[in-house]
mmCIF file of N, CA and C in Angstrom:
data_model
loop_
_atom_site.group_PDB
_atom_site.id
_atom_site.type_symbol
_atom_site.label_atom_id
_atom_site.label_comp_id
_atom_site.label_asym_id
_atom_site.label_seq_id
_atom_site.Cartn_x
_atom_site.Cartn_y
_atom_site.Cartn_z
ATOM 1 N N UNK F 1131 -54.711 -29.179 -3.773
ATOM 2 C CA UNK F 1131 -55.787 -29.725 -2.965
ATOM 3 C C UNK F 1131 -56.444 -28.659 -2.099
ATOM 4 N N UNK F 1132 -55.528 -27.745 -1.530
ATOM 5 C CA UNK F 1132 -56.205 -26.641 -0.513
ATOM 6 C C UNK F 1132 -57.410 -26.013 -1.361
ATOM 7 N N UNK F 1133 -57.446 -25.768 -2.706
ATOM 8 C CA UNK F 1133 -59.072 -25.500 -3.132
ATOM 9 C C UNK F 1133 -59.591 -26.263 -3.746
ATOM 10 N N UNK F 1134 -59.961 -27.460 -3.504
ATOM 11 C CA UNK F 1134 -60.637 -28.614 -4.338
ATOM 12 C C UNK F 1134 -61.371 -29.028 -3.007
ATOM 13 N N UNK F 1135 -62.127 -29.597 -3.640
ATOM 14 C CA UNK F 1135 -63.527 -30.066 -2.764
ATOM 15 C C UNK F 1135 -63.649 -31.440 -2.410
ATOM 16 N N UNK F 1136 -63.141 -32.174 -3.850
ATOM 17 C CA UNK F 1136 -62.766 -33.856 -3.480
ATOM 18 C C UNK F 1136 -61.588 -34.037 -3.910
ATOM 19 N N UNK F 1137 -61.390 -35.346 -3.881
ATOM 20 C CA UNK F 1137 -59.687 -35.856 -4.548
ATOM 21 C C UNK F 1137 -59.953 -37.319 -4.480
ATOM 22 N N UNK F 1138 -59.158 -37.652 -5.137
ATOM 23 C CA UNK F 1138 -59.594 -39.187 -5.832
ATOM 24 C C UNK F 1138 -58.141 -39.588 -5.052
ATOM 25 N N UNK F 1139 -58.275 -40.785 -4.034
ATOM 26 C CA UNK F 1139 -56.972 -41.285 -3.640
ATOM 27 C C UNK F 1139 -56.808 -42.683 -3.356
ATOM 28 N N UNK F 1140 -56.788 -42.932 -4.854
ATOM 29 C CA UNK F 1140 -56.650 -44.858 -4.735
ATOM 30 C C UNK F 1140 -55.598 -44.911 -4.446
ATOM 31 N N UNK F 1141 -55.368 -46.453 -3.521
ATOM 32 C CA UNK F 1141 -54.108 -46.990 -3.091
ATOM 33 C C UNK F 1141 -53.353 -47.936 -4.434
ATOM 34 N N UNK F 1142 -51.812 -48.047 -4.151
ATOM 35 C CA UNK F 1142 -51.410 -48.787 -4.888
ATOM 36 C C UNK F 1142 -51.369 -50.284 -4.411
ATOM 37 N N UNK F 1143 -50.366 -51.018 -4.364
ATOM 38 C CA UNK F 1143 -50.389 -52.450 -4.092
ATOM 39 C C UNK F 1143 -50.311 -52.672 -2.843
ATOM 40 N N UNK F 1144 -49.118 -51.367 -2.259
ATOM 41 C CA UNK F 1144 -49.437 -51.107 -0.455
ATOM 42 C C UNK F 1144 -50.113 -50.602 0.106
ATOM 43 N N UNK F 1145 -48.613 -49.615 0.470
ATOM 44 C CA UNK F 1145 -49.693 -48.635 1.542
ATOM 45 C C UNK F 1145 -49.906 -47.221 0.362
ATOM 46 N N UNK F 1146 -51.267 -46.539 1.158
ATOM 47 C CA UNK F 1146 -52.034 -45.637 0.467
ATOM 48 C C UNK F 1146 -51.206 -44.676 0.091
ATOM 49 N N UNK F 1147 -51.492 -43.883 -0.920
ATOM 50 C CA UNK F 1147 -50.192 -42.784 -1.399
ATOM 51 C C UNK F 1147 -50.382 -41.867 0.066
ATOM 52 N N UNK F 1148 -49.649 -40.928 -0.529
ATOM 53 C CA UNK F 1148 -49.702 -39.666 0.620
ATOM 54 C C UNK F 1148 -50.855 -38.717 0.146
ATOM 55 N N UNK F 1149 -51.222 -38.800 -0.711
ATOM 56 C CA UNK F 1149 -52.108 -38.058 -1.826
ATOM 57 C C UNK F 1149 -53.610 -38.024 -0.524
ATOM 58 N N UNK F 1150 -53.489 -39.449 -0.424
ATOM 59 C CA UNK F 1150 -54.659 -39.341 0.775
ATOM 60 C C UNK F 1150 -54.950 -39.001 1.565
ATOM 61 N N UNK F 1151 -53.461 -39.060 2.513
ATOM 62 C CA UNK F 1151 -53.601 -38.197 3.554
ATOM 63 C C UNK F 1151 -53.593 -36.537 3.482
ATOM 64 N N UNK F 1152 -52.810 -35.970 2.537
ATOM 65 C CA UNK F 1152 -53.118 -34.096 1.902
ATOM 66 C C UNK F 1152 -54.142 -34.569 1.555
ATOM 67 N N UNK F 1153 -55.018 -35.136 1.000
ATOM 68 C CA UNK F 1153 -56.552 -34.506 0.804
ATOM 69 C C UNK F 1153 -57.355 -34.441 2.492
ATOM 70 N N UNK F 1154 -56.741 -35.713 2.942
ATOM 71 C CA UNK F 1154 -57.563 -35.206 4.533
ATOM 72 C C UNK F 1154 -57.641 -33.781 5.341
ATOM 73 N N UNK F 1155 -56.244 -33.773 4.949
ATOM 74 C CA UNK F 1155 -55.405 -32.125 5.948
ATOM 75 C C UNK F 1155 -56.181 -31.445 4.929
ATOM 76 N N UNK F 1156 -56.069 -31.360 4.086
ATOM 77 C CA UNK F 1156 -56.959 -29.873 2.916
ATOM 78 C C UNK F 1156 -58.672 -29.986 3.229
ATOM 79 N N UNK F 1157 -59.070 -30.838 3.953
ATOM 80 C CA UNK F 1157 -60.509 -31.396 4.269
ATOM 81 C C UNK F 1157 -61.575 -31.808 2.549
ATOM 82 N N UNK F 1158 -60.408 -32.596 2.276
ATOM 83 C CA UNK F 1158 -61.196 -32.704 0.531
ATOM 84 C C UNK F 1158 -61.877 -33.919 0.898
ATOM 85 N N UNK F 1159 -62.901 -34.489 0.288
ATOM 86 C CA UNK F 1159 -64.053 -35.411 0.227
ATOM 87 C C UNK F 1159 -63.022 -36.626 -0.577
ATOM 88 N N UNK F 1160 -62.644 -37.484 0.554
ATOM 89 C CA UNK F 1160 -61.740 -38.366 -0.118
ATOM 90 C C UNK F 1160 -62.277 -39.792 -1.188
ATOM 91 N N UNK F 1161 -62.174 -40.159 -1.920
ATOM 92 C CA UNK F 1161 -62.022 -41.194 -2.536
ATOM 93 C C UNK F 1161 -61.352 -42.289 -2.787
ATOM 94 N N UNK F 1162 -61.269 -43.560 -2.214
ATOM 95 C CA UNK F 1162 -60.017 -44.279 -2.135
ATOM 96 C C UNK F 1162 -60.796 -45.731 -2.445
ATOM 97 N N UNK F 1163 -59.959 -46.406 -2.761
ATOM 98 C CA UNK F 1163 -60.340 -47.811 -2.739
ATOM 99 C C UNK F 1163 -59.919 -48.613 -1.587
ATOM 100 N N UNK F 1164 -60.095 -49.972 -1.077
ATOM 101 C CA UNK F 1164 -60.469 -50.074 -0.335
ATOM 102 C C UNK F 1164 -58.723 -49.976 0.918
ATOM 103 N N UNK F 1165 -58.848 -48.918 1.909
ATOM 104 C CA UNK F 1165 -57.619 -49.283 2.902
ATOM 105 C C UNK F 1165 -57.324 -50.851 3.478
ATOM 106 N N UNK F 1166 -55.964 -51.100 4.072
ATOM 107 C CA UNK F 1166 -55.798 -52.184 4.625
ATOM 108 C C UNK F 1166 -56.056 -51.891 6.296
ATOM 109 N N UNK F 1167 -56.246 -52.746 6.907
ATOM 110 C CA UNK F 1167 -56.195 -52.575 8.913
ATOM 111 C C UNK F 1167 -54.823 -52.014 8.899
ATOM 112 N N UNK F 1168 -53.794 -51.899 8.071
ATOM 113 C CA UNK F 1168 -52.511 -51.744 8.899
ATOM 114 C C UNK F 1168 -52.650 -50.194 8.551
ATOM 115 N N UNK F 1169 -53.039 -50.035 7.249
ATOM 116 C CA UNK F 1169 -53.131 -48.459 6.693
ATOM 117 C C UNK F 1169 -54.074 -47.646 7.554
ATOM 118 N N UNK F 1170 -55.531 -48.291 8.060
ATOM 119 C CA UNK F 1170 -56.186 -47.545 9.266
ATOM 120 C C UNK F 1170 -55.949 -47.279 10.429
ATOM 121 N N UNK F 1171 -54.683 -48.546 10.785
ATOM 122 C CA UNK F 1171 -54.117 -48.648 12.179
ATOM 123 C C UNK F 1171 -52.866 -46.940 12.640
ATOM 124 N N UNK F 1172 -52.993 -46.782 10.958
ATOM 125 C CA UNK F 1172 -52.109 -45.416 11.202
ATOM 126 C C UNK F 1172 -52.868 -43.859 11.250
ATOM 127 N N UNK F 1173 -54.175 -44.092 11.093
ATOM 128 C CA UNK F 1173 -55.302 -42.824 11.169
ATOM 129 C C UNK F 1173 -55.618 -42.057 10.116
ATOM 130 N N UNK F 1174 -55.660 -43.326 9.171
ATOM 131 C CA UNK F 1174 -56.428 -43.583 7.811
ATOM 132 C C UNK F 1174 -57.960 -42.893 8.037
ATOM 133 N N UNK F 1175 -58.549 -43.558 8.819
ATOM 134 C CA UNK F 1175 -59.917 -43.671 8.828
ATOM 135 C C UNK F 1175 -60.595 -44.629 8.822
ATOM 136 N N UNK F 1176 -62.223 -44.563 8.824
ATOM 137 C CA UNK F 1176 -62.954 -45.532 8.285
ATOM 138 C C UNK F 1176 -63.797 -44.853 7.366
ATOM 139 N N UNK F 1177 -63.860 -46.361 6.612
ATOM 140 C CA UNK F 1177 -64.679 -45.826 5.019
ATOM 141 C C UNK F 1177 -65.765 -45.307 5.509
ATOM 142 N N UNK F 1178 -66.152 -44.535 4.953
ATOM 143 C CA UNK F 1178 -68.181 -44.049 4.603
ATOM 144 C C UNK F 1178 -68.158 -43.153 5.727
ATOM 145 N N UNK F 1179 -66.942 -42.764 6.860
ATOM 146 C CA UNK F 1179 -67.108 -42.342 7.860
ATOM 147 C C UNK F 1179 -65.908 -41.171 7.603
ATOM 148 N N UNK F 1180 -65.103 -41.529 7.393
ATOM 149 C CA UNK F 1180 -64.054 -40.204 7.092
ATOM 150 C C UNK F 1180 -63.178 -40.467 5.466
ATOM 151 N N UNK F 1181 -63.475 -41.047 4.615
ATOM 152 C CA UNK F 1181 -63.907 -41.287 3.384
ATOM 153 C C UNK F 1181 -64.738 -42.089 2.585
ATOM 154 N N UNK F 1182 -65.021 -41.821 1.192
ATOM 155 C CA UNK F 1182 -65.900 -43.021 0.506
ATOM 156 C C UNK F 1182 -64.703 -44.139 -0.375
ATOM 157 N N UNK F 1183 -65.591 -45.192 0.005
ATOM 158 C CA UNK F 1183 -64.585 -45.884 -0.705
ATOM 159 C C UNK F 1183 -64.944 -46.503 -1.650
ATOM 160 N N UNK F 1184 -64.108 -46.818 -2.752
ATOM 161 C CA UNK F 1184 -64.863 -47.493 -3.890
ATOM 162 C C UNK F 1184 -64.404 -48.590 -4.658
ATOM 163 N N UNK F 1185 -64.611 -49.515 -5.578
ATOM 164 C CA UNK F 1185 -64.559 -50.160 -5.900
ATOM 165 C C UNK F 1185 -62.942 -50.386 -6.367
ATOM 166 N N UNK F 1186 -62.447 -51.699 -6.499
ATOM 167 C CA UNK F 1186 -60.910 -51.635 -7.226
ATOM 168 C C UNK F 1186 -60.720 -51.025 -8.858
ATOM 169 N N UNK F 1187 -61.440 -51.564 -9.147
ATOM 170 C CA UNK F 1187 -62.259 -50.853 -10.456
ATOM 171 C C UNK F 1187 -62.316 -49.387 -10.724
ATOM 172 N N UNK F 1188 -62.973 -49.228 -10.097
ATOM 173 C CA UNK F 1188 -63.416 -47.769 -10.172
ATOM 174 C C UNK F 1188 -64.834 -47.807 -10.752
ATOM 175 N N UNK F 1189 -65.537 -49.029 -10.780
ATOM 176 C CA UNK F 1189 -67.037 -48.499 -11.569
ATOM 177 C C UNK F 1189 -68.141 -47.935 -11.197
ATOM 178 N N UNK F 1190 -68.121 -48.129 -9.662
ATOM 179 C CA UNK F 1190 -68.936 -47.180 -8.773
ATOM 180 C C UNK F 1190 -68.585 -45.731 -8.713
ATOM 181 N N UNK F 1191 -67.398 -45.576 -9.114
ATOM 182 C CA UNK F 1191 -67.002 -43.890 -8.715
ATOM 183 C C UNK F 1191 -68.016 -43.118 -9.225
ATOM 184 N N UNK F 1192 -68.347 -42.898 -10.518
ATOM 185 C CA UNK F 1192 -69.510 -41.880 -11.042
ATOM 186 C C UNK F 1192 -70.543 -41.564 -10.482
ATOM 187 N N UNK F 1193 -71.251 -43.012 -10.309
ATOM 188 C CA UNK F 1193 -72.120 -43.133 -9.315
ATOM 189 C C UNK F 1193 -71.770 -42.667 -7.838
ATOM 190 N N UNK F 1194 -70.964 -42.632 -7.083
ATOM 191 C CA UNK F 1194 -70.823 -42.094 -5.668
ATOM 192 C C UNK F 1194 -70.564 -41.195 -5.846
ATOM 193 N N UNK F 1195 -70.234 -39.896 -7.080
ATOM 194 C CA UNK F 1195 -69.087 -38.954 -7.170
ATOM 195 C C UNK F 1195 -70.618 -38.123 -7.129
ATOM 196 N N UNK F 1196 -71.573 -38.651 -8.203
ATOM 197 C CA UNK F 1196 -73.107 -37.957 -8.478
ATOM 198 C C UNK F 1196 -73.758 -38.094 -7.132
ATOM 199 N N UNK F 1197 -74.061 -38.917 -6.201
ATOM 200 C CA UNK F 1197 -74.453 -39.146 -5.199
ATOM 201 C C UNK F 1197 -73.837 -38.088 -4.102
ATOM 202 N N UNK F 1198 -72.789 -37.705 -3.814
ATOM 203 C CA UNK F 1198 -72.363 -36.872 -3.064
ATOM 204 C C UNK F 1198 -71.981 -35.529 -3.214
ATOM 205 N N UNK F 1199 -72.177 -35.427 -5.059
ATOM 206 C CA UNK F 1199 -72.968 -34.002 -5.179
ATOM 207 C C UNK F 1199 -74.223 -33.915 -5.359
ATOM 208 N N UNK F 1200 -75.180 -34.080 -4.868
ATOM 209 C CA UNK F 1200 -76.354 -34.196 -4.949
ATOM 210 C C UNK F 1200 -77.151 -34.669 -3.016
ATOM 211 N N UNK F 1201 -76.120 -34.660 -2.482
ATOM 212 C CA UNK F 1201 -75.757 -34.757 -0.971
ATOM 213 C C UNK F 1201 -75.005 -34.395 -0.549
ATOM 214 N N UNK F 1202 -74.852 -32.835 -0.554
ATOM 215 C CA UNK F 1202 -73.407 -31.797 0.002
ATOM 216 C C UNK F 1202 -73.556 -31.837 1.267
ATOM 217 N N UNK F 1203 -74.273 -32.294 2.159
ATOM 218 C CA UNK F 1203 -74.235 -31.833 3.392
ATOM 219 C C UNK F 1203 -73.123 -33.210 3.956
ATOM 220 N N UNK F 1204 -73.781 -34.280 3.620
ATOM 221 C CA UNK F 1204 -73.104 -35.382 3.679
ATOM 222 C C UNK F 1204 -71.860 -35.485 3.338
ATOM 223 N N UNK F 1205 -71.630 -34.982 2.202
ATOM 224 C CA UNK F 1205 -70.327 -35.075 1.594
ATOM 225 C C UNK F 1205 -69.635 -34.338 2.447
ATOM 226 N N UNK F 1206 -69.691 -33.015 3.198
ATOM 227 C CA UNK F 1206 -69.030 -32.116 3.783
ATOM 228 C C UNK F 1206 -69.151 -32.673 5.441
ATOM 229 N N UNK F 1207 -69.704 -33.566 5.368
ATOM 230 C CA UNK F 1207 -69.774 -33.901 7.259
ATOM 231 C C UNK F 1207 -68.584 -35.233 6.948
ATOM 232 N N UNK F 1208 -68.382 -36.108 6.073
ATOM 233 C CA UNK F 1208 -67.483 -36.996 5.974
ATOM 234 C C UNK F 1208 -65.937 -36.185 5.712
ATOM 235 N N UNK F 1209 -66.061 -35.384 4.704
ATOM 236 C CA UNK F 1209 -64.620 -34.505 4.990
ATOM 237 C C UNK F 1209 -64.256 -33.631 5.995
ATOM 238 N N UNK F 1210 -65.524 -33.109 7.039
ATOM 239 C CA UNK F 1210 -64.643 -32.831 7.995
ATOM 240 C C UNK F 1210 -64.079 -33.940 8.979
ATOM 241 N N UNK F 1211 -65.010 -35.018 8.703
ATOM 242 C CA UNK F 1211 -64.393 -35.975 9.975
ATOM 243 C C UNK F 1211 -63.003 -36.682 9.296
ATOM 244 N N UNK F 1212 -62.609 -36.885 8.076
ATOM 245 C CA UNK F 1212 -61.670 -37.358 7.308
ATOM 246 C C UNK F 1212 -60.719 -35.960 7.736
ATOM 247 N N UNK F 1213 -60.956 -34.657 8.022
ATOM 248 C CA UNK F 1213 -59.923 -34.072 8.301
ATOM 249 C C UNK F 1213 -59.556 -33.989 9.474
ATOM 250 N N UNK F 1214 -60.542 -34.173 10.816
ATOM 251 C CA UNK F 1214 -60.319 -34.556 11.995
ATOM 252 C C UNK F 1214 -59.609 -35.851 12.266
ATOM 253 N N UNK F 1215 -59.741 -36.431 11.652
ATOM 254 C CA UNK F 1215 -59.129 -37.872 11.798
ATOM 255 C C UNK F 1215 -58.003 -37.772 11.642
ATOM 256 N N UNK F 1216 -57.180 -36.938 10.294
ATOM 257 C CA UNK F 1216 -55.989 -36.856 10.498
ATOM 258 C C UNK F 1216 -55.462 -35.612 11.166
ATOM 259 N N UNK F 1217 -56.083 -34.688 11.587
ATOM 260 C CA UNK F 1217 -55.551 -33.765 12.671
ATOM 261 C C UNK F 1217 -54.971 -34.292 13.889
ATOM 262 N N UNK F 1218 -56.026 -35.529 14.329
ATOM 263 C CA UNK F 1218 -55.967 -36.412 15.336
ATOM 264 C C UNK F 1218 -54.573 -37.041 15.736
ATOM 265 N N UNK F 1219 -54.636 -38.099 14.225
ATOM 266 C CA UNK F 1219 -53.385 -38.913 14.382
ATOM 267 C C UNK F 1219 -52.028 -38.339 13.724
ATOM 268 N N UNK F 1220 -52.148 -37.421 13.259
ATOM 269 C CA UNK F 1220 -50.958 -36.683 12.415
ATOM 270 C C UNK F 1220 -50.324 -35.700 12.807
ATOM 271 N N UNK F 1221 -51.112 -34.954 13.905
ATOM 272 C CA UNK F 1221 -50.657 -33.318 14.235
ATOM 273 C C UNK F 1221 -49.026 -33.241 15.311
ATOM 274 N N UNK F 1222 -48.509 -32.557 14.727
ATOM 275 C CA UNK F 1222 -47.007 -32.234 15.664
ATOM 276 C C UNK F 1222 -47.243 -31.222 16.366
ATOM 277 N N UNK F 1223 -45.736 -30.871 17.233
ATOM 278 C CA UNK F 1223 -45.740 -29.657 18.017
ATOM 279 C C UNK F 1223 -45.223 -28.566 16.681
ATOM 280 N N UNK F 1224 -45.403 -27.745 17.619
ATOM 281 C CA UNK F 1224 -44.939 -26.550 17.133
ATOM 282 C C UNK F 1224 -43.111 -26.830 16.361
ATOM 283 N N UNK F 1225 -42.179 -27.570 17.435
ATOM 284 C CA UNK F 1225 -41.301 -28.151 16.915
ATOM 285 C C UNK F 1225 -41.012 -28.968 16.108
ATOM 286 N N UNK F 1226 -42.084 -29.701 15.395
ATOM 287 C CA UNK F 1226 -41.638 -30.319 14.476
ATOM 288 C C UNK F 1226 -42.059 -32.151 14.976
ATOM 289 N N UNK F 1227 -42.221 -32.253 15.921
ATOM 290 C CA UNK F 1227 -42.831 -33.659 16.584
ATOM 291 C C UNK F 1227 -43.824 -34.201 17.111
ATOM 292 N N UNK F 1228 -43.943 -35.214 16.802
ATOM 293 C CA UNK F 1228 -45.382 -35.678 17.119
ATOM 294 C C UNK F 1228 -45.802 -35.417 18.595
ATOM 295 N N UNK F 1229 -47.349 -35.039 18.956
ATOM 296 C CA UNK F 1229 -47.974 -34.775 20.505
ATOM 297 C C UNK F 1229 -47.423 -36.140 20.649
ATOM 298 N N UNK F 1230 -47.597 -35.937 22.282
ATOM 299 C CA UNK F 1230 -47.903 -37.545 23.364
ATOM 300 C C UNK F 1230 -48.979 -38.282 22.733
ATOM 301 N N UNK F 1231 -50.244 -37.158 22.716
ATOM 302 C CA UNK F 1231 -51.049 -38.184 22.271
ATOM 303 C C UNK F 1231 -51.052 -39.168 20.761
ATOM 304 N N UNK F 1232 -50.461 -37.944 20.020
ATOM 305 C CA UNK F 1232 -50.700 -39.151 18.281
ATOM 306 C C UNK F 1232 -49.117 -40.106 18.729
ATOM 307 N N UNK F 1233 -47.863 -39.761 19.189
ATOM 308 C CA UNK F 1233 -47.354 -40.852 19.553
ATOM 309 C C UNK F 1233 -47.785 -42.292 19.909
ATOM 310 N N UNK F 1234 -48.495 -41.904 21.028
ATOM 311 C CA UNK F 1234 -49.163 -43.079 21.476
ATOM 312 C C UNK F 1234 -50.048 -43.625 20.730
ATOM 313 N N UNK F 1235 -50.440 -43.123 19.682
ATOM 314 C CA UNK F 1235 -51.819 -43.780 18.653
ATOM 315 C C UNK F 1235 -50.553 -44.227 18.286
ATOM 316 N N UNK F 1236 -49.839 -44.191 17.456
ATOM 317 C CA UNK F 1236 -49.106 -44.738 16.526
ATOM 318 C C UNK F 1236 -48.045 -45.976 17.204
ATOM 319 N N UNK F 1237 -47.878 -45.533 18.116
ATOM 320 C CA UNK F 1237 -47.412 -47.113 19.091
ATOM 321 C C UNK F 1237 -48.194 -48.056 19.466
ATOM 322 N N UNK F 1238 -49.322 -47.906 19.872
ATOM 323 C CA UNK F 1238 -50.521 -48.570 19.746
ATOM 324 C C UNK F 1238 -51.084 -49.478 18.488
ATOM 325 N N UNK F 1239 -51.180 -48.764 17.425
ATOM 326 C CA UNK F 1239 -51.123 -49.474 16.451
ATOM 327 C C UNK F 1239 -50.197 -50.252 15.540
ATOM 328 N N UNK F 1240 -49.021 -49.626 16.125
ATOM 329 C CA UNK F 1240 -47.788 -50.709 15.955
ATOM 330 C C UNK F 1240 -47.618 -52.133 16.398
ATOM 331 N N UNK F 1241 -48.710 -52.127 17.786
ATOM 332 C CA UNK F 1241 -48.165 -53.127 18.633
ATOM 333 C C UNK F 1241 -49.708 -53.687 18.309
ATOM 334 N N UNK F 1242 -50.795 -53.501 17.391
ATOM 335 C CA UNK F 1242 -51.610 -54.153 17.250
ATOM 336 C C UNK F 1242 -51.213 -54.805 15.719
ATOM 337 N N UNK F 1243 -50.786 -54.259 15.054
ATOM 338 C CA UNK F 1243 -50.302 -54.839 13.305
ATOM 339 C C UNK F 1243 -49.011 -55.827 13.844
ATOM 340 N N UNK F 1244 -48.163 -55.831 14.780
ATOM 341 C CA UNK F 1244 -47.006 -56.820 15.131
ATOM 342 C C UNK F 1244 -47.298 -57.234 16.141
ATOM 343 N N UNK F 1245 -47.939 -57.052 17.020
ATOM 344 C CA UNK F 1245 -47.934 -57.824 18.804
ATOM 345 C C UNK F 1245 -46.628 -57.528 19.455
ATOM 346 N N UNK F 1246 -45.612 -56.286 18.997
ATOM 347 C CA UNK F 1246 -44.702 -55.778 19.767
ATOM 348 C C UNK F 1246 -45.180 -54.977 20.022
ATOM 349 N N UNK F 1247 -44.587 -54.327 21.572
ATOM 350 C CA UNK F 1247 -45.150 -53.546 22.329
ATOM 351 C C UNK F 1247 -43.832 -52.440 21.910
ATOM 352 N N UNK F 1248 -43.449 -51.290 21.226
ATOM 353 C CA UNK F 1248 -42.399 -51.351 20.951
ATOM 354 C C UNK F 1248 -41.162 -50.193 22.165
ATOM 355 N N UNK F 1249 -42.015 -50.208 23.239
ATOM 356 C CA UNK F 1249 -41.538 -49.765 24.309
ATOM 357 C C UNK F 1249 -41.189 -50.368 25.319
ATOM 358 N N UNK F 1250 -40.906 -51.994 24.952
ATOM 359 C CA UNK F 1250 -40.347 -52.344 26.164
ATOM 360 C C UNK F 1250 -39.184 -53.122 25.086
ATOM 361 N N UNK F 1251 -39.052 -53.139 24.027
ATOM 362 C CA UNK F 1251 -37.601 -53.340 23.109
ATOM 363 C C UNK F 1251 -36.843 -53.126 23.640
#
């Protein structure tokens, strides 16, 4: 992925492969079908905004794949924000652990997908 430009990262029946998230970190022009709230609640993204998303099918892909080469600027302003997005919610310390801040995204969205708050457990 570190030299590819897009990457195709449909989800399976759950949650999204990991495939999706290395294309974010590599800043590749993602492709996915459609995420769930619980899969965005983890700093997925939003479609059309930090990837394109496409059909379950796949019959739009050609069509969006031609469309966003033929609109590089676009295509390259959605993969950097698809790679900011997961810089955002993904990035550790130097040691090996998540910042305060993506902690707290990710508790946050824990306690919005369950309505546990999971710090007062």
């Amino acid at each position: 992925l570190k030299n590819s430009k897009i990457a195709l990262t449909i989800k399976g029946n759950g949650y999204t492969t990991n495939r999706f998230y290395e294309a974010h970190s590599a800043g590749c022009l993602s492709f996915s079908t459609k995420l769930t709230g619980e899969v965005e609640a983890y700093g997925a993204g939003v479609a059309g905004i930090d990837y394109v998303e496409i059909a379950v099918d796949g019959s739009d892909l050609l069509e969006k794949i031609d469309y966003y080469f033929n609109n590089e600027e676009e295509a390259e302003k959605i993969a950097e924000s698809g790679r900011k997005t997961w810089e955002k919610h993904n990035m550790l310390t130097d040691d090996g652990i998540y910042t305060d801040e993506t902690l707290m995204y990710h508790v946050e969205g824990i306690k919005k997908i369950t309505g546990f708050d999971i710090r007062t457990l």
